[in-house]
């Protein structure tokens, strides 16, 4: 009988179907595409995905260095009910690295994370926009700052547990594509990954589905095999983001009016940070028809509401764009009226659209009205001729209603 690892001694490995380890290792090796012995930094969050990435790369013969970012007060995170040994993510990452026998570093990025992600998150709600903090995190502290650390450590690549695929196009440049498990695909959240970053990044889980990933963890005796996936914004573990915003930006808690788009004042509210575009519940107004939040006016402190059809968007403009397509730039593609598939929320399928360029402003015009479009959210763009390929995207600046 083999000796138990430190991780197993603390928390027994759950009974999960074991994966085909040889196939998983081969898949990871193909995703990295570097000779055995090459140094690869594994970004370890403490979850099952990133831990399995580190484990597969270690078994594939790479010189793996685990790095974990301390981004917020982990002591405030809530334990998940029913999760064996649920504890702090940093502790889980450190324990996994010890079990695997790889070096592991924890970097204190709390101040950077607050400046680049948390403060922008609060400011966005104050300005009537709907932020996507996971994209900001990937765009800044993870795929900008952490990549610099990986290079400083002498790594030839950095690997993460994201469910996306990196391939090399016919022109020799890397492309980002959806993972084989479309239900787990995270390309929407990675639209801002630049070509230079993509050249350095690797995604070893591209060909695996979640049950296989958990099976690999179980096969390796890692106690995180059954650790629940995070369902909330990491720095708002109880889902109560309004309390956080009230604490950081109390000026958002200023009363105002709920106004119908036809000009009628229907009621009052206690602060626009309580509302997002498309919201129906919690309006506390009754006019005999379903009403939805169609626009927020932070200057007048107005929450504008209207019928569902008023949510349909004909076009949107983009800020902070990133381009991974074949055209020299997104502006060039827009000048040519390039067709795209536009995805305005991670939970919605992409819709047929066309890039346009009006007064040097990059816009996306939909073939039919698109619902659920909110300033501040991301719009990821895919290739209609190759729908798995991510072309880039941007943050939604303004919208034009269909009616």
CSV table of C-alpha atoms in Angstrom, one decimal:
chain,number,residue,atom,x,y,z
A,1,UNK,CA,0.0,0.0,0.0
A,2,UNK,CA,1.5,3.3,-1.0
A,3,UNK,CA,2.0,6.1,1.5
A,4,UNK,CA,-0.5,8.8,1.5
A,5,UNK,CA,0.5,12.2,0.3
A,6,UNK,CA,0.2,15.2,2.6
A,7,UNK,CA,-2.9,16.3,0.7
A,8,UNK,CA,-4.6,12.9,1.0
A,9,UNK,CA,-3.7,12.7,4.7
A,10,UNK,CA,-5.6,16.0,5.2
A,11,UNK,CA,-8.5,15.2,2.9
A,12,UNK,CA,-9.1,11.9,1.1
A,13,UNK,CA,-9.2,11.9,-2.7
A,14,UNK,CA,-12.9,11.6,-3.8
A,15,UNK,CA,-14.2,8.6,-5.8
A,16,UNK,CA,-14.0,10.1,-9.3
A,17,UNK,CA,-13.6,8.1,-12.5
A,18,UNK,CA,-9.9,8.1,-13.4
A,19,UNK,CA,-8.9,9.7,-16.7
A,20,UNK,CA,-6.7,8.4,-19.4
A,21,UNK,CA,-3.5,9.9,-18.0
A,22,UNK,CA,-1.3,9.2,-21.0
A,23,UNK,CA,-3.7,10.9,-23.4
A,24,UNK,CA,-4.1,13.9,-21.1
A,25,UNK,CA,-0.3,14.3,-20.8
A,26,UNK,CA,0.1,14.0,-24.5
A,27,UNK,CA,-2.6,16.6,-25.1
A,28,UNK,CA,-0.8,19.0,-22.6
A,29,UNK,CA,2.5,18.4,-24.3
A,30,UNK,CA,1.0,19.2,-27.7
A,31,UNK,CA,-0.5,22.4,-26.3
A,32,UNK,CA,2.8,23.6,-24.9
A,33,UNK,CA,4.8,22.6,-28.0
A,34,UNK,CA,8.2,23.0,-26.3
A,35,UNK,CA,11.0,20.4,-25.7
A,36,UNK,CA,10.9,18.4,-22.4
A,37,UNK,CA,12.9,20.2,-19.8
A,38,UNK,CA,11.8,23.6,-20.8
A,39,UNK,CA,10.8,25.9,-18.0
A,40,UNK,CA,7.1,26.7,-17.9
A,41,UNK,CA,5.3,28.8,-15.3
A,42,UNK,CA,2.0,27.5,-14.2
A,43,UNK,CA,-0.5,30.1,-12.9
A,44,UNK,CA,-2.1,28.3,-10.0
A,45,UNK,CA,-5.3,29.7,-8.5
A,46,UNK,CA,-5.9,26.9,-6.1
A,47,UNK,CA,-8.7,25.4,-8.2
A,48,UNK,CA,-8.9,22.1,-10.0
A,49,UNK,CA,-8.2,23.4,-13.5
A,50,UNK,CA,-5.0,25.3,-12.8
A,51,UNK,CA,-3.7,22.6,-10.5
A,52,UNK,CA,-4.3,19.9,-13.1
A,53,UNK,CA,-2.4,22.1,-15.6
A,54,UNK,CA,0.6,22.2,-13.3
A,55,UNK,CA,0.4,18.4,-12.7
A,56,UNK,CA,0.1,17.5,-16.4
A,57,UNK,CA,3.1,19.7,-17.3
A,58,UNK,CA,5.1,18.2,-14.5
A,59,UNK,CA,4.3,14.6,-15.8
A,60,UNK,CA,5.1,15.7,-19.3
A,61,UNK,CA,8.7,16.4,-18.3
A,62,UNK,CA,8.7,20.2,-18.1
A,63,UNK,CA,10.5,22.3,-15.5
A,64,UNK,CA,7.3,23.6,-13.8
A,65,UNK,CA,7.2,26.6,-11.5
A,66,UNK,CA,3.9,27.3,-9.8
A,67,UNK,CA,2.9,30.9,-9.2
A,68,UNK,CA,-0.1,32.1,-7.2
A,69,UNK,CA,-1.4,35.6,-7.0
A,70,UNK,CA,-2.8,37.0,-3.8
A,71,UNK,CA,-5.4,39.4,-5.2
A,72,UNK,CA,-7.7,40.1,-2.3
A,73,UNK,CA,-8.4,39.2,1.3
A,74,UNK,CA,-8.7,35.5,1.0
A,75,UNK,CA,-9.6,35.2,4.7
A,76,UNK,CA,-12.9,36.8,3.9
A,77,UNK,CA,-13.9,34.2,1.3
A,78,UNK,CA,-16.7,32.0,2.3
A,79,UNK,CA,-16.3,28.2,2.6
A,80,UNK,CA,-18.5,26.2,0.2
A,81,UNK,CA,-21.0,23.9,1.9
A,82,UNK,CA,-20.2,20.3,1.4
A,83,UNK,CA,-16.8,20.9,0.0
A,84,UNK,CA,-14.2,18.7,1.8
A,85,UNK,CA,-11.5,20.7,3.4
A,86,UNK,CA,-12.7,23.9,1.8
A,87,UNK,CA,-10.1,26.5,2.7
A,88,UNK,CA,-8.2,29.4,1.2
A,89,UNK,CA,-7.2,29.1,-2.4
A,90,UNK,CA,-3.6,30.0,-1.7
A,91,UNK,CA,-3.4,27.3,0.8
A,92,UNK,CA,-4.8,24.8,-1.7
A,93,UNK,CA,-2.3,25.9,-4.4
A,94,UNK,CA,0.6,25.6,-2.0
A,95,UNK,CA,-0.4,22.2,-0.9
A,96,UNK,CA,-0.9,21.0,-4.4
A,97,UNK,CA,2.6,22.2,-5.4
A,98,UNK,CA,4.0,20.4,-2.4
A,99,UNK,CA,2.3,17.2,-3.4
A,100,UNK,CA,3.6,17.5,-7.0
A,101,UNK,CA,7.0,18.4,-5.8
A,102,UNK,CA,7.4,21.7,-7.8
A,103,UNK,CA,8.6,25.1,-6.6
A,104,UNK,CA,5.8,27.5,-5.7
A,105,UNK,CA,5.7,31.3,-5.2
A,106,UNK,CA,2.9,33.5,-3.9
A,107,UNK,CA,3.0,37.1,-5.1
A,108,UNK,CA,1.1,39.8,-3.3
A,109,UNK,CA,-0.8,41.7,-6.0
A,110,UNK,CA,-3.5,43.1,-3.8
A,111,UNK,CA,-2.8,46.7,-4.5
A,112,UNK,CA,-2.5,46.2,-8.2
A,113,UNK,CA,-5.7,44.2,-8.2
A,114,UNK,CA,-7.5,46.9,-6.3
A,115,UNK,CA,-6.3,49.6,-8.7
A,116,UNK,CA,-6.9,47.7,-12.0
A,117,UNK,CA,-10.0,45.6,-11.1
A,118,UNK,CA,-11.8,46.4,-7.9
A,119,UNK,CA,-11.8,50.2,-8.3
A,120,UNK,CA,-12.7,50.0,-12.0
A,121,UNK,CA,-15.5,47.6,-11.0
A,122,UNK,CA,-17.0,50.1,-8.5
A,123,UNK,CA,-16.4,53.1,-10.8
A,124,UNK,CA,-18.3,51.4,-13.7
A,125,UNK,CA,-21.4,50.9,-11.6
A,126,UNK,CA,-21.2,54.5,-10.5
A,127,UNK,CA,-21.1,55.6,-14.2
A,128,UNK,CA,-24.1,53.4,-15.1
A,129,UNK,CA,-22.0,50.7,-16.9
A,130,UNK,CA,-22.0,47.0,-16.3
A,131,UNK,CA,-18.4,45.8,-15.8
A,132,UNK,CA,-16.8,42.4,-16.4
A,133,UNK,CA,-14.1,42.2,-13.8
A,134,UNK,CA,-12.8,38.8,-14.9
A,135,UNK,CA,-11.7,40.3,-18.2
A,136,UNK,CA,-10.0,43.2,-16.5
A,137,UNK,CA,-8.1,40.8,-14.3
A,138,UNK,CA,-7.0,38.7,-17.3
A,139,UNK,CA,-6.1,41.9,-19.2
A,140,UNK,CA,-4.0,43.4,-16.4
A,141,UNK,CA,-2.6,41.5,-13.4
A,142,UNK,CA,-2.6,38.1,-15.1
A,143,UNK,CA,-1.7,38.5,-18.7
A,144,UNK,CA,0.4,41.6,-18.3
A,145,UNK,CA,2.0,41.7,-14.9
A,146,UNK,CA,2.3,38.0,-14.3
A,147,UNK,CA,3.8,37.3,-17.8
A,148,UNK,CA,6.6,39.7,-16.8
A,149,UNK,CA,7.2,37.6,-13.7
A,150,UNK,CA,7.2,34.4,-15.7
A,151,UNK,CA,9.9,35.9,-18.0
A,152,UNK,CA,11.9,37.0,-15.1
A,153,UNK,CA,11.9,33.4,-13.8
A,154,UNK,CA,13.4,32.3,-17.1
A,155,UNK,CA,10.3,30.5,-18.3
A,156,UNK,CA,9.8,29.9,-22.0
A,157,UNK,CA,6.0,30.0,-21.6
A,158,UNK,CA,3.2,30.5,-19.1
A,159,UNK,CA,0.4,28.0,-18.8
A,160,UNK,CA,-3.1,28.7,-17.4
A,161,UNK,CA,-6.2,26.6,-16.7
A,162,UNK,CA,-8.4,28.5,-19.1
A,163,UNK,CA,-10.6,26.5,-21.4
A,164,UNK,CA,-9.4,27.9,-24.8
A,165,UNK,CA,-7.3,26.6,-27.6
A,166,UNK,CA,-4.1,28.1,-29.0
A,167,UNK,CA,-3.2,27.1,-32.5
A,168,UNK,CA,-0.7,28.4,-35.1
A,169,UNK,CA,-2.2,29.8,-38.3
A,170,UNK,CA,-1.0,29.3,-41.9
A,171,UNK,CA,0.9,32.6,-41.5
A,172,UNK,CA,2.8,31.3,-38.5
A,173,UNK,CA,1.0,33.5,-36.0
A,174,UNK,CA,-0.8,32.1,-33.0
A,175,UNK,CA,-4.6,32.1,-33.0
A,176,UNK,CA,-7.1,31.7,-30.1
A,177,UNK,CA,-10.0,29.3,-30.6
A,178,UNK,CA,-12.8,27.9,-28.5
A,179,UNK,CA,-12.0,24.8,-26.4
A,180,UNK,CA,-13.3,21.4,-27.3
A,181,UNK,CA,-15.8,21.7,-24.5
A,182,UNK,CA,-17.9,24.6,-25.6
A,183,UNK,CA,-19.9,24.6,-22.4
A,184,UNK,CA,-16.7,25.6,-20.6
A,185,UNK,CA,-15.3,27.9,-23.3
A,186,UNK,CA,-13.7,31.0,-21.9
A,187,UNK,CA,-12.6,32.8,-25.1
A,188,UNK,CA,-15.1,35.6,-24.4
A,189,UNK,CA,-13.2,36.5,-21.2
A,190,UNK,CA,-9.9,36.5,-23.1
A,191,UNK,CA,-10.8,38.7,-26.0
A,192,UNK,CA,-8.2,41.3,-24.8
A,193,UNK,CA,-5.3,38.9,-25.0
A,194,UNK,CA,-2.8,40.5,-27.4
A,195,UNK,CA,-0.9,38.7,-30.1
A,196,UNK,CA,2.3,39.1,-28.2
A,197,UNK,CA,0.8,37.6,-25.1
A,198,UNK,CA,-0.7,34.8,-27.0
A,199,UNK,CA,2.7,34.0,-28.4
A,200,UNK,CA,3.9,33.3,-24.8
A,201,UNK,CA,0.8,31.7,-23.3
A,202,UNK,CA,-0.3,28.0,-23.4
A,203,UNK,CA,-3.6,26.4,-22.5
A,204,UNK,CA,-3.2,22.7,-21.8
A,205,UNK,CA,-6.9,22.0,-21.1
A,206,UNK,CA,-8.0,22.9,-24.6
A,207,UNK,CA,-8.8,19.2,-25.5
A,208,UNK,CA,-10.2,18.1,-22.1
A,209,UNK,CA,-13.7,18.3,-20.7
A,210,UNK,CA,-14.3,19.1,-17.1
A,211,UNK,CA,-15.0,15.5,-15.9
A,212,UNK,CA,-11.7,14.4,-17.5
A,213,UNK,CA,-9.9,17.2,-15.7
A,214,UNK,CA,-11.3,16.1,-12.4
A,215,UNK,CA,-10.4,12.5,-13.3
A,216,UNK,CA,-6.8,13.5,-13.8
A,217,UNK,CA,-6.8,15.2,-10.4
A,218,UNK,CA,-8.2,12.1,-8.8
A,219,UNK,CA,-5.7,9.8,-10.6
A,220,UNK,CA,-2.8,12.0,-9.3
A,221,UNK,CA,-4.2,11.9,-5.7
A,222,UNK,CA,-4.9,15.6,-5.6
A,223,UNK,CA,-7.5,16.5,-3.0
A,224,UNK,CA,-8.9,19.4,-5.1
A,225,UNK,CA,-10.3,16.8,-7.5
A,226,UNK,CA,-13.9,17.5,-6.2
A,227,UNK,CA,-13.4,21.1,-5.2
A,228,UNK,CA,-16.4,23.1,-6.4
A,229,UNK,CA,-15.9,25.7,-9.2
A,230,UNK,CA,-16.1,29.3,-8.2
A,231,UNK,CA,-19.6,30.7,-9.0
A,232,UNK,CA,-19.1,34.3,-7.8
A,233,UNK,CA,-16.8,37.2,-8.6
A,234,UNK,CA,-13.7,36.3,-6.6
A,235,UNK,CA,-13.6,39.4,-4.5
A,236,UNK,CA,-17.4,39.3,-3.8
A,237,UNK,CA,-17.7,35.6,-2.7
A,238,UNK,CA,-21.2,36.0,-1.3
A,239,UNK,CA,-22.5,37.6,-4.5
A,240,UNK,CA,-23.4,40.9,-2.6
A,241,UNK,CA,-21.6,43.3,-4.9
A,242,UNK,CA,-23.8,46.2,-4.1
A,243,UNK,CA,-22.6,46.2,-0.4
A,244,UNK,CA,-19.0,46.4,-1.7
A,245,UNK,CA,-19.9,49.2,-4.1
A,246,UNK,CA,-21.7,51.1,-1.4
A,247,UNK,CA,-18.5,50.8,0.8
A,248,UNK,CA,-16.1,51.9,-1.9
A,249,UNK,CA,-18.3,54.5,-3.7
A,250,UNK,CA,-21.0,55.7,-1.2
A,251,UNK,CA,-21.9,58.5,-3.5
A,252,UNK,CA,-23.7,55.9,-5.6
A,253,UNK,CA,-26.2,55.6,-2.9
A,254,UNK,CA,-28.0,58.8,-3.9
A,255,UNK,CA,-31.8,58.8,-4.5
A,256,UNK,CA,-33.2,59.5,-7.9
A,257,UNK,CA,-36.2,58.9,-10.1
A,258,UNK,CA,-37.4,55.9,-12.1
A,259,UNK,CA,-38.5,57.4,-15.4
A,260,UNK,CA,-40.3,55.7,-18.3
A,261,UNK,CA,-38.7,56.3,-21.7
A,262,UNK,CA,-41.8,58.3,-22.7
A,263,UNK,CA,-40.9,60.8,-19.9
A,264,UNK,CA,-43.3,59.7,-17.2
A,265,UNK,CA,-41.9,59.6,-13.6
A,266,UNK,CA,-43.0,56.2,-12.2
A,267,UNK,CA,-41.3,56.1,-8.9
A,268,UNK,CA,-38.1,56.6,-6.9
A,269,UNK,CA,-34.9,54.6,-6.3
A,270,UNK,CA,-32.2,54.7,-3.6
A,271,UNK,CA,-29.2,54.6,-6.0
A,272,UNK,CA,-28.4,53.7,-9.6
A,273,UNK,CA,-25.8,51.2,-8.5
A,274,UNK,CA,-28.8,48.9,-7.7
A,275,UNK,CA,-29.6,48.6,-11.4
A,276,UNK,CA,-28.2,47.1,-14.6
A,277,UNK,CA,-29.4,47.2,-18.2
A,278,UNK,CA,-32.1,44.6,-18.8
A,279,UNK,CA,-33.1,44.3,-15.2
A,280,UNK,CA,-36.8,43.6,-14.5
A,281,UNK,CA,-37.0,42.5,-10.9
A,282,UNK,CA,-36.8,45.0,-8.0
A,283,UNK,CA,-38.1,48.1,-9.9
A,284,UNK,CA,-41.1,48.5,-7.5
A,285,UNK,CA,-43.2,50.2,-10.1
A,286,UNK,CA,-46.5,49.0,-11.6
A,287,UNK,CA,-48.0,50.3,-14.8
A,288,UNK,CA,-49.8,47.2,-16.1
A,289,UNK,CA,-47.0,46.0,-18.4
A,290,UNK,CA,-43.6,44.4,-17.8
A,291,UNK,CA,-40.9,47.0,-17.6
A,292,UNK,CA,-37.1,46.7,-18.0
A,293,UNK,CA,-34.2,48.9,-17.3
A,294,UNK,CA,-33.2,50.3,-20.7
A,295,UNK,CA,-30.7,53.0,-19.8
A,296,UNK,CA,-29.0,54.6,-16.8
A,297,UNK,CA,-28.3,58.3,-16.5
A,298,UNK,CA,-25.8,58.8,-13.6
A,299,UNK,CA,-25.8,62.6,-14.1
A,300,UNK,CA,-29.5,63.0,-13.5
A,301,UNK,CA,-29.6,59.9,-11.3
A,302,UNK,CA,-32.4,58.5,-13.6
A,303,UNK,CA,-33.2,54.9,-14.1
A,304,UNK,CA,-34.9,54.7,-17.5
A,305,UNK,CA,-37.4,51.9,-18.0
A,306,UNK,CA,-39.4,50.6,-21.0
A,307,UNK,CA,-40.9,47.6,-22.7
A,308,UNK,CA,-38.8,44.6,-23.6
A,309,UNK,CA,-38.6,45.5,-27.2
A,310,UNK,CA,-36.8,48.7,-26.2
A,311,UNK,CA,-33.8,46.5,-25.2
A,312,UNK,CA,-33.1,45.5,-28.7
A,313,UNK,CA,-29.9,46.9,-30.0
A,314,UNK,CA,-29.1,47.6,-33.7
A,315,UNK,CA,-25.5,48.6,-33.2
A,316,UNK,CA,-22.8,49.3,-30.7
A,317,UNK,CA,-19.4,51.1,-30.6
A,318,UNK,CA,-16.3,49.7,-29.1
A,319,UNK,CA,-13.5,51.0,-26.9
A,320,UNK,CA,-10.2,49.4,-25.9
A,321,UNK,CA,-10.2,47.1,-28.8
A,322,UNK,CA,-7.9,44.1,-29.4
A,323,UNK,CA,-7.4,42.4,-32.8
A,324,UNK,CA,-6.3,38.9,-33.6
A,325,UNK,CA,-7.7,38.6,-37.1
A,326,UNK,CA,-5.9,38.4,-40.4
A,327,UNK,CA,-6.5,42.1,-41.4
A,328,UNK,CA,-3.7,44.4,-40.3
A,329,UNK,CA,-6.0,46.0,-37.7
A,330,UNK,CA,-9.6,46.0,-36.5
A,331,UNK,CA,-9.9,49.5,-38.1
A,332,UNK,CA,-8.9,48.0,-41.4
A,333,UNK,CA,-11.4,45.2,-41.0
A,334,UNK,CA,-14.1,47.7,-40.1
A,335,UNK,CA,-13.3,49.9,-43.1
A,336,UNK,CA,-13.9,46.9,-45.3
A,337,UNK,CA,-17.2,46.1,-43.5
A,338,UNK,CA,-15.9,42.7,-42.4
A,339,UNK,CA,-18.6,40.2,-41.3
A,340,UNK,CA,-18.2,38.9,-37.7
A,341,UNK,CA,-20.1,36.9,-35.1
A,342,UNK,CA,-20.5,39.2,-32.1
A,343,UNK,CA,-21.0,37.9,-28.6
A,344,UNK,CA,-22.2,40.5,-26.1
A,345,UNK,CA,-22.4,38.3,-23.0
A,346,UNK,CA,-20.7,35.1,-22.0
A,347,UNK,CA,-24.0,33.3,-21.6
A,348,UNK,CA,-25.3,34.3,-25.1
A,349,UNK,CA,-24.4,32.7,-28.4
A,350,UNK,CA,-22.7,35.0,-31.0
A,351,UNK,CA,-24.9,36.8,-33.4
A,352,UNK,CA,-24.3,37.7,-37.1
A,353,UNK,CA,-23.0,41.3,-37.5
A,354,UNK,CA,-20.7,43.5,-39.5
A,355,UNK,CA,-17.8,45.7,-38.4
A,356,UNK,CA,-18.2,49.3,-39.6
A,357,UNK,CA,-16.1,52.5,-39.2
A,358,UNK,CA,-17.9,55.7,-38.7
A,359,UNK,CA,-15.9,58.9,-37.9
A,360,UNK,CA,-12.9,56.7,-37.0
A,361,UNK,CA,-15.1,54.9,-34.4
A,362,UNK,CA,-15.2,51.1,-34.7
A,363,UNK,CA,-18.8,49.9,-34.5
A,364,UNK,CA,-20.6,46.6,-34.7
A,365,UNK,CA,-23.9,46.5,-36.6
A,366,UNK,CA,-26.2,43.5,-36.0
A,367,UNK,CA,-28.2,41.8,-38.7
A,368,UNK,CA,-31.1,41.6,-36.4
A,369,UNK,CA,-31.8,43.3,-33.0
A,370,UNK,CA,-29.6,42.0,-30.2
A,371,UNK,CA,-30.9,41.9,-26.6
A,372,UNK,CA,-29.0,42.3,-23.4
A,373,UNK,CA,-26.3,44.8,-24.7
A,374,UNK,CA,-25.0,47.0,-21.9
A,375,UNK,CA,-22.2,49.7,-21.9
A,376,UNK,CA,-19.2,48.4,-20.0
A,377,UNK,CA,-19.7,44.8,-21.1
A,378,UNK,CA,-17.4,43.1,-23.6
A,379,UNK,CA,-18.2,42.3,-27.2
A,380,UNK,CA,-16.1,39.3,-28.4
A,381,UNK,CA,-15.8,38.8,-32.1
A,382,UNK,CA,-15.5,35.5,-34.0
A,383,UNK,CA,-15.0,34.5,-37.6
A,384,UNK,CA,-18.2,33.6,-39.5
A,385,UNK,CA,-16.2,31.3,-41.8
A,386,UNK,CA,-14.5,29.6,-38.8
A,387,UNK,CA,-16.8,30.2,-35.8
A,388,UNK,CA,-14.4,28.7,-33.3
A,389,UNK,CA,-11.8,31.3,-34.0
A,390,UNK,CA,-11.7,34.4,-31.8
A,391,UNK,CA,-10.9,37.6,-33.8
A,392,UNK,CA,-10.7,39.9,-30.8
A,393,UNK,CA,-13.2,42.4,-29.4
A,394,UNK,CA,-13.6,45.4,-27.2
A,395,UNK,CA,-15.6,47.0,-24.4
A,396,UNK,CA,-19.0,48.3,-25.3
A,397,UNK,CA,-19.0,52.1,-25.2
A,398,UNK,CA,-22.4,53.1,-26.6
A,399,UNK,CA,-25.5,51.4,-28.1
A,400,UNK,CA,-28.0,52.3,-30.7
A,401,UNK,CA,-31.6,51.1,-30.1
A,402,UNK,CA,-33.3,49.2,-32.9
A,403,UNK,CA,-36.6,51.1,-32.2
